[in-house]
């Protein structure tokens, strides 16, 4: 554990498309989040550029390809690759989405929700334990944004996450934007969601900015997690509230769209730091996971 | 067991990739009983997000082809999606799938411009070359003369391509400037080791034929039917078109 690292550390998700820009602004961030799948699928140049960051800035590992919610055995070959990359990155934690993206023979790479039932929770708990047995760093589950619910769900999102994380000691990667969008689309109180979470469960945070879509076949406009715009103030309000009961190690701002406006990320980082100062002040306690850098 | 979660997940992905969900006039496309109770408007929105991501990947591989296709683009892409559900997220796999569809479609409905298929093939070859170059780092120290040579192979980042039009002019001069000349042309699409630019080179039939044969490792002694094979192999190795395993 390294004393003196800002906690929570504030940074961005590393994207190869703005790799050079990110390297030019490394001093503006405390941490970068690496998508392990870009190392697996991205080819030599992407891998080299990513591994070149090791030691220059703390890195944390995030995945999009596990599909832990698919009702089929986990892909051990994939997990072995993830374990290798985490070791290479010296990442102190590995996060994935509580979702499914594929079934055998068909992959949409879209994060889809699971029925929130006891049976599904039991299956996920077994799988989380399997991941934990293969990956030598703490495993975190992320709440996704979802447009629809399975009608047989019996738990709320917060109850489902509490149950799985409680049984497995997995942490929660709280995606505040996803929480905000779900609260708007599915009409619930996001502050109640935060109050319902087990204290201390949140180990990392994601923030992003989305868009609104309206179509003739929709009953009303819907909010979409497009990762393309500045973080909205409502999400920062939720972050500030969440920080009262949780001490995440990292706060990561995600951006996929409008990368030509990458400088907005620097403004978002500053806005987050201002909210952090409001919520907890600086300097703060050491990070939960320590430093990878 | 109809209520098994995997069966429901399969049904959901089938529904999200079906043409009826994406395009039919009615929102309530027929759905499996296991999905009843889920808002179909929201499923259509989810389906369109997935489809748009896939289409974006395909257009990124064929930018010039789609620019020439112009106003027909929406119709052709819709036909493609109706005929080919998404199975894979890989860009190259989806681009391949589109090219095969475009090729088959041209047999019943000729493209507006006769060189479009060649252009699409060339853009696909460029994508393959970039992908293959990323996949395998070249080892350039193997092709030096004087070493015993036991096996040769075309570099993975070298793609031979036969065209009916010399479409290079489209890449060089821009879409609106030229109509490519109609003539059988043998190309090698290649990403040189010290460059990030893909080159499209015209090669003589002998070179083209050899490169096509060298899709996998071949003992050069089995190429006795090729004129002056030893010199040719040395030359292609020096040009970093083939790799030589000593």
PDB file of N, CA and C in Angstrom, chain A residues 12-13 18 21 29 253-255 259 261-270:
ATOM      1  N   UNK A  12      -9.577   8.388 -15.638  1.00  0.00           N
ATOM      2  CA  UNK A  12     -10.462   8.087 -16.778  1.00  0.00           C
ATOM      3  C   UNK A  12     -10.221   6.654 -17.259  1.00  0.00           C
ATOM      4  N   UNK A  13     -11.145   6.174 -18.034  1.00  0.00           N
ATOM      5  CA  UNK A  13     -10.958   4.898 -18.715  1.00  0.00           C
ATOM      6  C   UNK A  13     -10.042   5.121 -19.901  1.00  0.00           C
ATOM      7  N   UNK A  18      -7.660   7.771 -27.940  1.00  0.00           N
ATOM      8  CA  UNK A  18      -7.100   9.012 -27.388  1.00  0.00           C
ATOM      9  C   UNK A  18      -5.882   8.674 -26.515  1.00  0.00           C
ATOM     10  N   UNK A  21      -3.236  11.501 -26.444  1.00  0.00           N
ATOM     11  CA  UNK A  21      -3.781  12.614 -25.638  1.00  0.00           C
ATOM     12  C   UNK A  21      -3.708  12.250 -24.149  1.00  0.00           C
ATOM     13  N   UNK A  29      -4.333  13.029 -14.077  1.00  0.00           N
ATOM     14  CA  UNK A  29      -5.102  11.914 -13.532  1.00  0.00           C
ATOM     15  C   UNK A  29      -4.321  11.222 -12.401  1.00  0.00           C
ATOM     16  N   UNK A 253     -13.935   8.244 -14.907  1.00  0.00           N
ATOM     17  CA  UNK A 253     -14.862   8.841 -15.869  1.00  0.00           C
ATOM     18  C   UNK A 253     -14.699   8.100 -17.194  1.00  0.00           C
ATOM     19  N   UNK A 254     -15.819   7.603 -17.711  1.00  0.00           N
ATOM     20  CA  UNK A 254     -15.783   6.813 -18.951  1.00  0.00           C
ATOM     21  C   UNK A 254     -16.209   7.673 -20.129  1.00  0.00           C
ATOM     22  N   UNK A 255     -15.540   7.446 -21.248  1.00  0.00           N
ATOM     23  CA  UNK A 255     -15.902   8.201 -22.446  1.00  0.00           C
ATOM     24  C   UNK A 255     -15.667   7.321 -23.670  1.00  0.00           C
ATOM     25  N   UNK A 259     -14.955  11.654 -28.847  1.00  0.00           N
ATOM     26  CA  UNK A 259     -13.604  11.665 -28.275  1.00  0.00           C
ATOM     27  C   UNK A 259     -12.809  12.879 -28.757  1.00  0.00           C
ATOM     28  N   UNK A 261     -13.710  15.681 -28.352  1.00  0.00           N
ATOM     29  CA  UNK A 261     -13.881  16.664 -27.277  1.00  0.00           C
ATOM     30  C   UNK A 261     -13.280  16.130 -25.978  1.00  0.00           C
ATOM     31  N   UNK A 262     -12.134  15.480 -26.089  1.00  0.00           N
ATOM     32  CA  UNK A 262     -11.528  14.834 -24.914  1.00  0.00           C
ATOM     33  C   UNK A 262     -11.222  15.827 -23.805  1.00  0.00           C
ATOM     34  N   UNK A 263     -11.017  17.092 -24.159  1.00  0.00           N
ATOM     35  CA  UNK A 263     -10.688  18.067 -23.114  1.00  0.00           C
ATOM     36  C   UNK A 263     -11.822  18.192 -22.088  1.00  0.00           C
ATOM     37  N   UNK A 264     -13.031  17.807 -22.496  1.00  0.00           N
ATOM     38  CA  UNK A 264     -14.146  17.803 -21.531  1.00  0.00           C
ATOM     39  C   UNK A 264     -13.858  16.858 -20.368  1.00  0.00           C
ATOM     40  N   UNK A 265     -13.043  15.840 -20.644  1.00  0.00           N
ATOM     41  CA  UNK A 265     -12.694  14.895 -19.573  1.00  0.00           C
ATOM     42  C   UNK A 265     -11.895  15.603 -18.468  1.00  0.00           C
ATOM     43  N   UNK A 266     -11.017  16.517 -18.876  1.00  0.00           N
ATOM     44  CA  UNK A 266     -10.227  17.249 -17.881  1.00  0.00           C
ATOM     45  C   UNK A 266     -11.146  18.109 -17.011  1.00  0.00           C
ATOM     46  N   UNK A 267     -12.136  18.716 -17.660  1.00  0.00           N
ATOM     47  CA  UNK A 267     -13.095  19.527 -16.894  1.00  0.00           C
ATOM     48  C   UNK A 267     -13.899  18.640 -15.945  1.00  0.00           C
ATOM     49  N   UNK A 268     -14.284  17.452 -16.429  1.00  0.00           N
ATOM     50  CA  UNK A 268     -15.030  16.523 -15.572  1.00  0.00           C
ATOM     51  C   UNK A 268     -14.198  16.095 -14.371  1.00  0.00           C
ATOM     52  N   UNK A 269     -12.913  15.831 -14.599  1.00  0.00           N
ATOM     53  CA  UNK A 269     -12.033  15.426 -13.494  1.00  0.00           C
ATOM     54  C   UNK A 269     -12.005  16.527 -12.433  1.00  0.00           C
ATOM     55  N   UNK A 270     -11.903  17.760 -12.881  1.00  0.00           N
ATOM     56  CA  UNK A 270     -11.884  18.874 -11.924  1.00  0.00           C
ATOM     57  C   UNK A 270     -13.213  19.004 -11.192  1.00  0.00           C
TER      58      UNK A 270
END
